[in-house]
């Protein structure tokens, strides 16, 4: 499996266990506004840090003074040496002098603290200053001092109790910095009105922030709570408030009857029982049976969180046949993403046989309906199995590459982008990831036929555009490309015009294109006809060098692409 490397180097998909000890360094940074004597920071480096040029994800940890009590070093050591996680750098930040003041909520846009008044004092009186220091002083210092990965998907923030509340705040207020958030026993109870229990329920401040916000695209959330944290039960439902408050943050509090939205209502997928079955949900809740509000419980939660955040293998898919799943595959070119590798039926029984490889975009939509954008997957596994059994296609490995919130920027061909779009388009970087990093790793790990004629690429909509662009930019790598409902209207057909002068050689390459006639596909026919004319003018023979199909009544969605998937698969992999 992939190691956490962003320098250009090809690493095997199966990790070699790392030996040696986690290295610990300590230093202090100035934080005059809220900590006159500076902030102590302890950094844990992976055992192999000194051995090369590899770059690592970084986990920032509130309440770093608890590092021994929660068994931080021992847990890291055990998981790294066993190969269970991709090793992160961990930055443990000792609590500020005024812990309650710093570990609260803030309003980044207004530059203010969101203070919760309690009998013990104000929670969050220095929250904005602490958050700004962590983001604008500590993070740049760590990035300058160590070999870190600097994209949001590679930065996580973790805390417990009030430190968990602040970790949530940092993830919500600074999504461009922290793409992963962990909160153990998070203090989601502070409220702006403490008159009575009903008022507290209605004015919980963290829940209010979510209720009034837009989703933080790409962020993932892990909450862990003990089932015996406290006896308080504001709403009298027999469940203690620590559990209820966290569930409300995930699933909303009476969202359909004038309550407050949770992450689910903002469009995040939610796994309410990570202990029973880990999934790839955007937000997960782990309940620790009998866990109390104490360091011993947080020590037990820590390995679960580290596996959630840094596991080599992603949670398994519900799919036909064998699928090897890799979590947050790192790249020196683009943000990390999941990659799933489907192996053909004979792979395990014919150890000397080699197979063509089909690379597919929007990978989370291909195998498992629970992960698909619309709840309907392409059924690539089922369709491939049926076609192989019927001897209508060659057996092939399918590499499904999940998209990210930057899907549009990564799938829009840079050569056809407008001047304004070129500031944001990342398609050339995305293709470098596939060609320079992913394909060599796949070829090194699996029994592939790595040649051009056996390396294929396919996608739908914008995925169709990037598939055609991939073959035009890398004609020595890809021998055939397929685009279902290819989104030619982008920039009014600019990709068609670009391909007209950048076609690969027709004698050695093949294109498949199709479209429906309903919903978004209703506008595609004129553009596809332009593309067909370009191919004919260049001497491409229809039916042999390329195919262009229309499917009357077909819509622009996963169901439609699933229903006709066997057509492009037979063109790409026909016997």
Coordinates of C-alpha atoms in Angstrom, one line a residue:
X1 CA 0.0 0.0 0.0
X2 CA 1.0 3.6 -0.4
X3 CA 3.3 5.2 2.1
X4 CA 2.8 8.9 3.0
X5 CA 5.1 10.3 0.3
X6 CA 4.8 13.5 -1.6
X7 CA 8.3 13.6 -3.0
X8 CA 8.5 12.0 -6.5
X9 CA 9.2 8.4 -5.8
X10 CA 7.3 5.3 -6.5
X11 CA 6.3 3.3 -3.4
X12 CA 4.7 -0.1 -3.3
X13 CA 1.1 -0.5 -2.4
X14 CA 1.9 -3.0 0.3
X15 CA 3.9 -1.2 3.1
X16 CA 7.1 -2.6 4.6
X17 CA 6.8 -2.5 8.4
X18 CA 8.9 0.4 9.9
X19 CA 11.3 -0.5 12.7
X20 CA 12.9 1.8 15.2
X21 CA 11.5 4.3 17.7
X22 CA 9.3 7.4 17.4
X23 CA 11.6 10.4 17.7
X24 CA 10.5 13.2 20.1
X25 CA 11.5 16.8 19.9
X26 CA 10.3 19.8 22.0
X27 CA 10.4 23.6 21.5
X28 CA 8.4 26.7 22.6
X29 CA 6.8 29.3 20.4
X30 CA 5.9 32.9 21.3
X31 CA 2.2 33.4 22.0
X32 CA 2.2 36.8 23.7
X33 CA -1.5 37.5 23.3
X34 CA -2.7 34.6 25.5
X35 CA 0.5 32.9 26.8
X36 CA 3.2 35.4 27.9
X37 CA 5.7 32.6 28.6
X38 CA 5.2 30.9 25.2
X39 CA 3.6 27.7 24.2
X40 CA 5.4 24.4 24.7
X41 CA 5.1 22.0 21.8
X42 CA 6.3 18.4 21.6
X43 CA 6.7 16.8 18.2
X44 CA 6.7 13.1 17.5
X45 CA 8.5 12.1 14.3
X46 CA 8.0 8.7 12.6
X47 CA 10.8 6.1 13.0
X48 CA 12.0 6.4 9.4
X49 CA 11.8 10.2 9.3
X50 CA 15.6 10.6 9.0
X51 CA 16.0 8.0 6.3
X52 CA 14.8 9.9 3.2
X53 CA 12.9 12.8 1.6
X54 CA 9.4 11.5 2.4
X55 CA 6.8 14.0 3.5
X56 CA 4.1 13.2 6.1
X57 CA 0.6 14.2 7.2
X58 CA 0.5 16.1 10.5
X59 CA -1.8 15.7 13.5
X60 CA -2.1 18.6 15.8
X61 CA -3.2 17.8 19.4
X62 CA -4.7 20.0 22.0
X63 CA -3.9 19.3 25.7
X64 CA -0.5 18.0 24.7
X65 CA 0.4 17.8 28.4
X66 CA -1.8 14.6 28.6
X67 CA 0.4 12.9 26.0
X68 CA 1.8 10.3 28.5
X69 CA -1.6 9.7 30.2
X70 CA -3.2 8.9 26.8
X71 CA -0.3 6.7 25.8
X72 CA 0.4 8.8 22.7
X73 CA 4.0 7.6 22.0
X74 CA 3.3 4.0 22.7
X75 CA 0.2 3.9 20.5
X76 CA 2.0 5.6 17.6
X77 CA 4.9 3.2 18.0
X78 CA 2.6 0.1 17.9
X79 CA 0.5 1.2 14.9
X80 CA 3.5 2.4 12.9
X81 CA 5.7 -0.6 13.4
X82 CA 2.9 -3.0 12.7
X83 CA 2.2 -1.2 9.4
X84 CA -1.4 -0.5 10.5
X85 CA -1.3 3.3 9.7
X86 CA 0.6 5.6 7.5
X87 CA 2.9 7.4 9.9
X88 CA 2.0 11.0 10.7
X89 CA 4.0 13.7 12.4
X90 CA 2.2 14.5 15.7
X91 CA 2.4 18.0 17.2
X92 CA 1.3 17.9 20.9
X93 CA 0.5 21.4 22.1
X94 CA 0.5 21.9 25.9
X95 CA -2.6 23.6 27.2
X96 CA -2.5 27.4 27.4
X97 CA -2.3 29.1 30.9
X98 CA -6.0 29.9 30.6
X99 CA -7.2 26.6 29.2
X100 CA -10.9 27.4 29.5
X101 CA -10.5 30.7 27.8
X102 CA -8.5 29.3 24.9
X103 CA -10.4 26.1 24.3
X104 CA -13.7 27.5 23.1
X105 CA -15.5 28.8 20.0
X106 CA -14.7 31.8 17.8
X107 CA -16.1 33.7 14.9
X108 CA -13.2 33.9 12.4
X109 CA -14.9 36.2 10.0
X110 CA -15.8 38.7 12.7
X111 CA -12.5 38.2 14.6
X112 CA -14.3 37.6 17.9
X113 CA -14.7 35.1 20.7
X114 CA -18.0 33.3 21.2
X115 CA -18.0 33.2 25.0
X116 CA -20.1 30.8 27.0
X117 CA -20.7 32.1 30.6
X118 CA -20.5 29.5 33.3
X119 CA -20.2 29.5 37.1
X120 CA -16.5 28.8 36.7
X121 CA -15.9 31.6 34.3
X122 CA -16.1 32.2 30.6
X123 CA -15.4 29.4 28.1
X124 CA -13.7 30.8 24.9
X125 CA -12.6 34.3 26.1
X126 CA -9.3 33.7 24.2
X127 CA -10.5 31.3 21.6
X128 CA -10.0 33.5 18.6
X129 CA -6.4 34.5 19.7
X130 CA -5.5 30.8 20.3
X131 CA -7.0 29.6 17.0
X132 CA -5.2 32.4 15.1
X133 CA -1.9 31.6 16.8
X134 CA -2.2 27.9 16.0
X135 CA -3.1 28.5 12.3
X136 CA -0.9 31.4 11.5
X137 CA 2.1 30.8 13.8
X138 CA 2.4 27.2 14.8
X139 CA 1.3 25.5 11.5
X140 CA 3.7 27.6 9.3
X141 CA 6.5 26.9 11.9
X142 CA 5.9 23.2 11.7
X143 CA 5.7 23.3 7.9
X144 CA 9.0 25.2 7.7
X145 CA 10.8 22.9 10.2
X146 CA 9.7 19.5 9.1
X147 CA 8.8 17.7 5.9
X148 CA 5.1 18.0 6.0
X149 CA 2.3 17.6 3.5
X150 CA 0.5 20.9 3.4
X151 CA -2.9 20.2 1.9
X152 CA -6.0 20.2 4.2
X153 CA -6.5 16.4 3.8
X154 CA -3.1 15.9 5.3
X155 CA -3.7 18.1 8.4
X156 CA -5.8 16.9 11.3
X157 CA -6.7 18.5 14.7
X158 CA -7.6 16.4 17.7
X159 CA -8.7 17.3 21.3
X160 CA -10.7 16.0 24.2
X161 CA -13.3 17.7 26.5
X162 CA -12.9 21.5 26.0
X163 CA -9.9 20.7 23.7
X164 CA -12.3 18.7 21.6
X165 CA -14.7 21.6 21.4
X166 CA -11.8 23.8 20.2
X167 CA -10.7 21.1 17.7
X168 CA -14.2 21.2 16.2
X169 CA -14.0 25.0 16.1
X170 CA -10.6 24.9 14.3
X171 CA -11.9 22.5 11.7
X172 CA -15.1 24.5 11.2
X173 CA -13.5 28.0 11.1
X174 CA -10.3 27.0 9.1
X175 CA -11.4 24.3 6.6
X176 CA -8.6 25.3 4.3
X177 CA -6.1 24.3 7.0
X178 CA -7.6 21.3 8.7
X179 CA -9.4 18.7 6.7
X180 CA -9.7 16.1 9.4
X181 CA -11.1 16.7 12.9
X182 CA -11.1 14.4 15.9
X183 CA -13.0 15.2 19.2
X184 CA -13.1 12.9 22.2
X185 CA -15.8 13.6 24.8
X186 CA -16.3 17.0 23.1
X187 CA -17.8 19.7 25.3
X188 CA -20.8 20.5 23.0
X189 CA -22.9 21.6 26.0
X190 CA -21.9 25.3 26.4
X191 CA -25.0 27.5 25.6
X192 CA -25.8 31.1 25.3
X193 CA -28.9 30.8 27.5
X194 CA -28.5 28.8 30.7
X195 CA -31.8 29.8 32.3
X196 CA -33.1 26.2 32.3
X197 CA -32.5 22.9 30.6
X198 CA -34.8 23.7 27.7
X199 CA -33.0 26.9 27.1
X200 CA -29.7 25.2 27.1
X201 CA -30.9 22.6 24.6
X202 CA -32.1 25.3 22.3
X203 CA -29.0 27.5 22.5
X204 CA -26.0 25.1 22.4
X205 CA -23.4 27.2 20.8
X206 CA -21.5 24.7 18.7
X207 CA -24.8 23.3 17.3
X208 CA -25.8 26.9 16.5
X209 CA -22.7 27.4 14.5
X210 CA -23.4 24.3 12.3
X211 CA -27.1 25.3 12.0
X212 CA -26.2 28.7 10.6
X213 CA -23.4 27.5 8.3
X214 CA -22.6 26.0 4.9
X215 CA -20.9 22.6 4.8
X216 CA -17.1 22.5 4.8
X217 CA -16.5 20.5 1.6
X218 CA -13.9 17.7 2.0
X219 CA -13.8 17.8 5.8
X220 CA -14.1 14.6 7.8
X221 CA -15.2 14.4 11.4
X222 CA -14.6 11.7 14.1
X223 CA -16.4 12.0 17.4
X224 CA -15.8 9.6 20.3
X225 CA -17.8 9.5 23.5
X226 CA -17.9 7.2 26.5
X227 CA -21.3 5.9 27.5
X228 CA -20.7 6.7 31.2
X229 CA -19.3 10.2 31.0
X230 CA -21.9 11.9 33.2
X231 CA -25.3 11.5 34.8
X232 CA -26.9 14.8 33.4
X233 CA -29.9 14.2 31.2
X234 CA -31.4 17.6 30.1
X235 CA -34.1 16.2 27.9
X236 CA -35.0 13.2 30.2
X237 CA -34.6 10.5 27.5
X238 CA -32.4 8.2 29.6
X239 CA -29.2 9.0 27.6
X240 CA -26.5 11.1 29.2
X241 CA -25.9 14.5 27.7
X242 CA -22.4 13.8 26.5
X243 CA -23.8 11.2 24.1
X244 CA -26.9 13.2 23.2
X245 CA -25.0 16.4 22.4
X246 CA -22.6 14.6 20.1
X247 CA -25.4 12.7 18.3
X248 CA -27.2 16.0 17.9
X249 CA -24.2 17.5 16.3
X250 CA -24.1 14.6 13.8
X251 CA -27.8 14.1 13.1
X252 CA -29.4 17.4 14.1
X253 CA -31.6 18.3 17.1
X254 CA -35.3 18.2 16.1
X255 CA -34.2 19.5 12.6
X256 CA -37.7 19.0 11.1
X257 CA -39.6 20.8 13.8
X258 CA -37.7 24.1 14.2
X259 CA -34.7 22.7 16.1
X260 CA -31.1 22.9 14.8
X261 CA -29.4 21.2 11.8
X262 CA -26.5 18.8 12.3
X263 CA -23.8 17.6 9.9
X264 CA -26.3 15.3 8.3
X265 CA -28.6 18.1 7.3
X266 CA -25.7 19.9 5.7
X267 CA -25.1 16.9 3.4
X268 CA -22.4 15.0 5.2
X269 CA -22.8 11.2 5.3
X270 CA -23.0 9.9 8.9
X271 CA -21.9 6.7 10.5
X272 CA -23.7 6.6 13.9
X273 CA -21.9 3.4 15.1
X274 CA -18.3 3.3 14.1
X275 CA -17.6 0.6 16.7
X276 CA -20.0 -1.8 15.0
X277 CA -18.8 -1.1 11.5
X278 CA -16.3 1.4 10.3
X279 CA -17.3 3.0 7.0
X280 CA -16.1 5.8 4.8
X281 CA -18.7 8.2 6.1
X282 CA -17.8 11.9 6.3
X283 CA -18.7 12.0 10.0
X284 CA -18.4 9.1 12.4
X285 CA -19.4 8.5 16.0
X286 CA -17.5 6.0 18.2
X287 CA -19.1 5.0 21.5
X288 CA -16.8 3.5 24.1
X289 CA -18.9 1.2 26.4
X290 CA -18.4 2.3 30.0
X291 CA -16.0 5.1 29.0
X292 CA -15.8 8.0 31.4
X293 CA -14.7 11.6 31.0
X294 CA -11.1 10.9 31.7
X295 CA -7.7 10.3 30.2
X296 CA -7.9 6.5 30.5
X297 CA -10.9 6.5 28.2
X298 CA -9.2 8.8 25.7
X299 CA -6.2 6.5 25.7
X300 CA -8.6 3.7 24.5
X301 CA -10.2 6.0 21.9
X302 CA -6.8 7.1 20.5
X303 CA -5.9 4.0 18.4
X304 CA -9.4 3.9 16.9
X305 CA -9.0 7.5 15.8
X306 CA -5.5 7.0 14.4
X307 CA -6.8 4.1 12.3
X308 CA -9.7 6.2 11.2
X309 CA -7.4 9.0 10.1
X310 CA -4.3 7.2 8.9
X311 CA -5.2 3.6 8.0
X312 CA -3.5 2.2 5.0
X313 CA -6.7 0.3 3.9
X314 CA -10.0 2.0 3.6
X315 CA -13.1 0.3 5.0
X316 CA -14.2 -2.5 2.8
X317 CA -16.8 -2.1 0.0
X318 CA -19.9 -4.1 -0.6
X319 CA -18.9 -5.5 -3.9
X320 CA -18.8 -8.7 -6.0
X321 CA -15.4 -10.2 -6.0
X322 CA -12.2 -9.0 -4.4
X323 CA -11.6 -5.3 -4.0
X324 CA -8.4 -3.9 -2.4
X325 CA -9.1 -0.5 -0.9
X326 CA -6.5 2.1 -0.1
X327 CA -7.3 5.1 2.1
X328 CA -6.1 8.7 1.4
X329 CA -3.5 7.7 -1.2
X330 CA -1.0 10.6 -1.1
X331 CA 0.4 12.4 -4.0
X332 CA 3.0 15.1 -4.7
X333 CA 0.7 16.6 -7.3
X334 CA -2.9 16.6 -5.9
X335 CA -4.8 16.0 -2.6
X336 CA -5.0 12.5 -1.3
X337 CA -7.9 10.3 -2.2
X338 CA -9.2 6.7 -1.8
X339 CA -8.3 4.2 -4.5
X340 CA -10.1 0.9 -4.9
X341 CA -8.7 -1.9 -7.0
X342 CA -11.1 -4.6 -8.3
X343 CA -9.5 -7.9 -9.3
X344 CA -10.9 -10.2 -12.0
X345 CA -12.3 -13.6 -11.1
X346 CA -9.3 -15.6 -12.1
X347 CA -6.7 -13.4 -10.4
X348 CA -6.3 -15.6 -7.4
X349 CA -6.4 -18.9 -9.2
X350 CA -4.0 -18.1 -12.1
X351 CA -0.9 -16.7 -10.4
X352 CA 1.1 -16.2 -13.6
X353 CA -1.6 -14.5 -15.7
X354 CA -1.3 -10.7 -16.3
X355 CA -4.2 -8.4 -16.9
X356 CA -5.1 -5.2 -18.7
X357 CA -6.0 -2.3 -16.4
X358 CA -9.0 0.1 -16.7
X359 CA -8.6 3.4 -14.7
X360 CA -11.9 5.0 -13.8
X361 CA -12.8 8.4 -12.3
X362 CA -15.4 9.2 -9.7
X363 CA -14.4 5.9 -8.0
X364 CA -16.8 6.2 -5.1
X365 CA -19.7 5.8 -7.5
X366 CA -18.6 2.6 -9.1
X367 CA -19.1 -0.4 -6.7
X368 CA -21.1 0.3 -3.6
X369 CA -24.5 2.1 -3.6
X370 CA -24.1 3.2 0.0
X371 CA -21.2 5.4 -1.2
X372 CA -22.6 6.6 -4.5
X373 CA -23.6 10.2 -5.1
X374 CA -27.2 9.2 -5.9
X375 CA -27.4 6.0 -3.9
X376 CA -27.1 4.0 -7.1
X377 CA -23.7 2.7 -8.2
X378 CA -22.5 1.8 -11.6
X379 CA -22.2 -1.9 -10.6
X380 CA -18.9 -2.2 -12.3
X381 CA -18.1 -5.3 -10.3
X382 CA -21.3 -7.0 -11.2
X383 CA -21.2 -6.0 -14.9
X384 CA -17.6 -7.1 -15.3
X385 CA -18.3 -10.4 -13.6
X386 CA -21.3 -11.1 -15.9
X387 CA -19.4 -10.1 -19.1
X388 CA -16.3 -12.2 -18.1
X389 CA -18.5 -15.2 -17.3
X390 CA -20.2 -14.8 -20.7
X391 CA -16.8 -14.4 -22.4
X392 CA -17.7 -11.1 -23.9
X393 CA -14.8 -9.2 -22.4
X394 CA -11.2 -9.9 -21.4
X395 CA -10.6 -10.1 -17.7
X396 CA -9.2 -6.8 -16.4
X397 CA -8.2 -5.0 -13.3
X398 CA -10.3 -1.9 -12.5
X399 CA -8.7 0.9 -10.6
X400 CA -11.4 3.2 -9.2
X401 CA -10.0 6.7 -8.3
X402 CA -12.3 8.6 -5.9
X403 CA -12.9 12.3 -6.6
X404 CA -12.4 15.2 -4.2
X405 CA -14.2 18.5 -3.6
X406 CA -11.9 19.8 -6.4
X407 CA -13.5 17.4 -8.9
X408 CA -14.4 20.2 -11.4
X409 CA -10.9 21.7 -11.3
X410 CA -9.2 18.3 -11.6
X411 CA -11.5 17.0 -14.5
X412 CA -11.6 20.2 -16.6
X413 CA -8.9 19.8 -19.3
X414 CA -6.3 22.5 -18.8
X415 CA -5.6 22.8 -22.5
X416 CA -9.2 24.0 -23.1
X417 CA -9.6 26.1 -20.0
X418 CA -10.3 29.8 -20.1
X419 CA -7.7 32.3 -18.9
X420 CA -9.7 32.7 -15.6
X421 CA -10.0 29.0 -15.2
X422 CA -6.3 28.3 -15.5
X423 CA -5.8 29.8 -12.1
X424 CA -7.7 26.9 -10.6
X425 CA -7.6 24.0 -13.0
X426 CA -5.6 21.0 -11.7
X427 CA -6.2 18.5 -14.5
X428 CA -2.6 18.3 -15.5
X429 CA -1.6 17.7 -11.9
X430 CA -4.3 15.0 -11.6
X431 CA -3.0 13.2 -14.7
X432 CA 0.5 13.4 -13.3
X433 CA -0.7 11.7 -10.2
X434 CA -2.2 8.9 -12.3
X435 CA 0.6 8.5 -14.8
X436 CA 3.7 9.2 -12.6
X437 CA 2.5 7.8 -9.2
X438 CA -0.6 5.7 -9.3
X439 CA 0.1 3.6 -12.4
X440 CA 3.7 2.7 -11.5
X441 CA 2.5 1.6 -8.0
X442 CA -0.4 -0.4 -9.5
X443 CA 2.0 -2.1 -12.0
X444 CA 4.5 -2.9 -9.1
X445 CA 1.8 -4.3 -6.9
X446 CA -0.4 -6.3 -9.2
X447 CA 0.1 -8.5 -12.2
X448 CA -0.7 -6.0 -14.9
X449 CA -0.1 -5.7 -18.6
X450 CA 1.5 -2.2 -18.4
X451 CA 1.7 -1.5 -22.1
X452 CA -0.4 1.2 -23.8
X453 CA -2.8 -1.1 -25.6
X454 CA -3.7 -2.7 -22.2
X455 CA -4.0 0.6 -20.3
X456 CA -7.5 2.1 -20.6
X457 CA -9.4 5.0 -19.0
X458 CA -13.1 5.8 -18.6
X459 CA -15.4 8.3 -16.9
X460 CA -18.8 10.0 -17.2
X461 CA -19.7 13.7 -17.6
X462 CA -16.6 15.7 -16.6
X463 CA -15.0 12.3 -16.1
X464 CA -15.5 11.7 -19.8
X465 CA -13.6 15.0 -20.6
X466 CA -10.6 14.1 -18.4
X467 CA -10.5 10.6 -20.0
X468 CA -10.3 11.9 -23.5
X469 CA -7.8 14.5 -22.3
X470 CA -5.7 11.8 -20.6
X471 CA -5.3 9.9 -23.9
X472 CA -4.5 13.1 -25.8
X473 CA -1.8 14.2 -23.3
X474 CA -0.4 10.7 -22.7
X475 CA -0.8 8.8 -25.9
X476 CA 2.1 6.5 -24.9
X477 CA 0.3 5.5 -21.7
X478 CA -3.4 5.1 -22.6
X479 CA -4.5 3.1 -25.6
X480 CA -8.3 3.7 -25.3
X481 CA -10.6 6.1 -23.6
X482 CA -14.3 6.1 -23.0
X483 CA -16.6 9.0 -22.0
X484 CA -20.2 8.4 -21.0
X485 CA -22.4 11.5 -21.3
X486 CA -19.2 13.5 -21.9
X487 CA -19.7 17.0 -20.8
X488 CA -18.8 18.7 -24.0
X489 CA -20.8 21.9 -23.3
X490 CA -18.0 23.0 -20.9
X491 CA -16.7 26.3 -22.2
X492 CA -19.1 25.8 -25.2
X493 CA -17.2 22.9 -26.7
X494 CA -13.7 24.1 -26.1
X495 CA -12.5 20.6 -25.4
X496 CA -13.7 19.5 -28.8
X497 CA -11.7 22.3 -30.4
X498 CA -8.6 21.4 -28.3
X499 CA -8.8 17.7 -29.2
X500 CA -9.1 18.6 -32.9
X501 CA -5.4 19.5 -32.8
X502 CA -4.3 17.1 -30.1
X503 CA -5.6 13.7 -31.2
X504 CA -3.5 10.7 -30.6
X505 CA -2.5 8.5 -33.6
X506 CA -5.7 6.7 -34.8
X507 CA -3.9 3.5 -35.8
X508 CA -3.0 2.8 -32.2
X509 CA -5.8 4.4 -30.2
X510 CA -9.6 4.2 -29.8
X511 CA -12.3 6.4 -28.4
X512 CA -15.8 5.6 -27.1
X513 CA -18.4 8.3 -26.6
X514 CA -22.1 8.3 -25.8
X515 CA -24.9 10.4 -24.5
X516 CA -28.6 10.2 -23.5
X517 CA -31.4 12.6 -24.6
X518 CA -32.9 13.5 -21.2
X519 CA -32.1 15.9 -18.4
X520 CA -28.6 17.4 -18.8
X521 CA -27.8 15.0 -21.7
X522 CA -30.5 16.6 -23.8
X523 CA -28.1 19.4 -24.8
X524 CA -25.2 17.1 -25.7
X525 CA -26.0 15.8 -29.2
X526 CA -24.8 18.9 -31.2
X527 CA -21.4 18.9 -29.3
X528 CA -21.0 15.1 -29.7
X529 CA -21.7 15.5 -33.4
X530 CA -18.9 18.1 -33.6
X531 CA -16.5 15.7 -31.9
X532 CA -17.6 12.9 -34.3
X533 CA -16.9 15.2 -37.2
X534 CA -13.4 16.0 -35.9
X535 CA -12.6 12.3 -35.7
X536 CA -13.9 11.5 -39.1
X537 CA -12.0 14.4 -40.6
X538 CA -8.8 13.0 -39.1
X539 CA -9.4 9.6 -40.7
X540 CA -10.8 7.8 -37.7
X541 CA -13.1 5.0 -38.8
X542 CA -16.4 4.8 -36.9
X543 CA -17.1 1.3 -35.5
X544 CA -13.4 0.4 -35.4
X545 CA -11.3 3.4 -34.2
X546 CA -14.2 5.1 -32.4
X547 CA -17.8 4.6 -31.5
X548 CA -20.4 7.3 -30.8
X549 CA -23.8 6.2 -29.4
X550 CA -27.0 7.9 -28.4
X551 CA -29.4 6.3 -25.9
X552 CA -32.9 7.8 -26.3
X553 CA -34.5 8.7 -23.0
X554 CA -31.4 8.1 -21.0
X555 CA -30.7 10.7 -18.3
X556 CA -27.5 12.1 -16.8
X557 CA -27.0 10.0 -13.8
X558 CA -25.4 6.8 -12.3
X559 CA -28.5 4.7 -13.1
X560 CA -28.3 5.5 -16.8
X561 CA -24.6 4.8 -16.9
X562 CA -25.0 1.5 -15.0
X563 CA -27.7 0.4 -17.5
X564 CA -25.4 0.8 -20.5
X565 CA -22.0 0.1 -18.9
X566 CA -21.6 -3.2 -20.8
X567 CA -21.5 -1.3 -24.1
X568 CA -18.3 0.7 -23.4
X569 CA -16.7 -2.2 -21.5
X570 CA -17.2 -4.4 -24.5
X571 CA -15.6 -1.8 -26.8
X572 CA -12.6 -1.3 -24.5
X573 CA -12.1 -4.9 -23.5
X574 CA -13.8 -6.9 -26.2
X575 CA -12.3 -10.3 -26.9

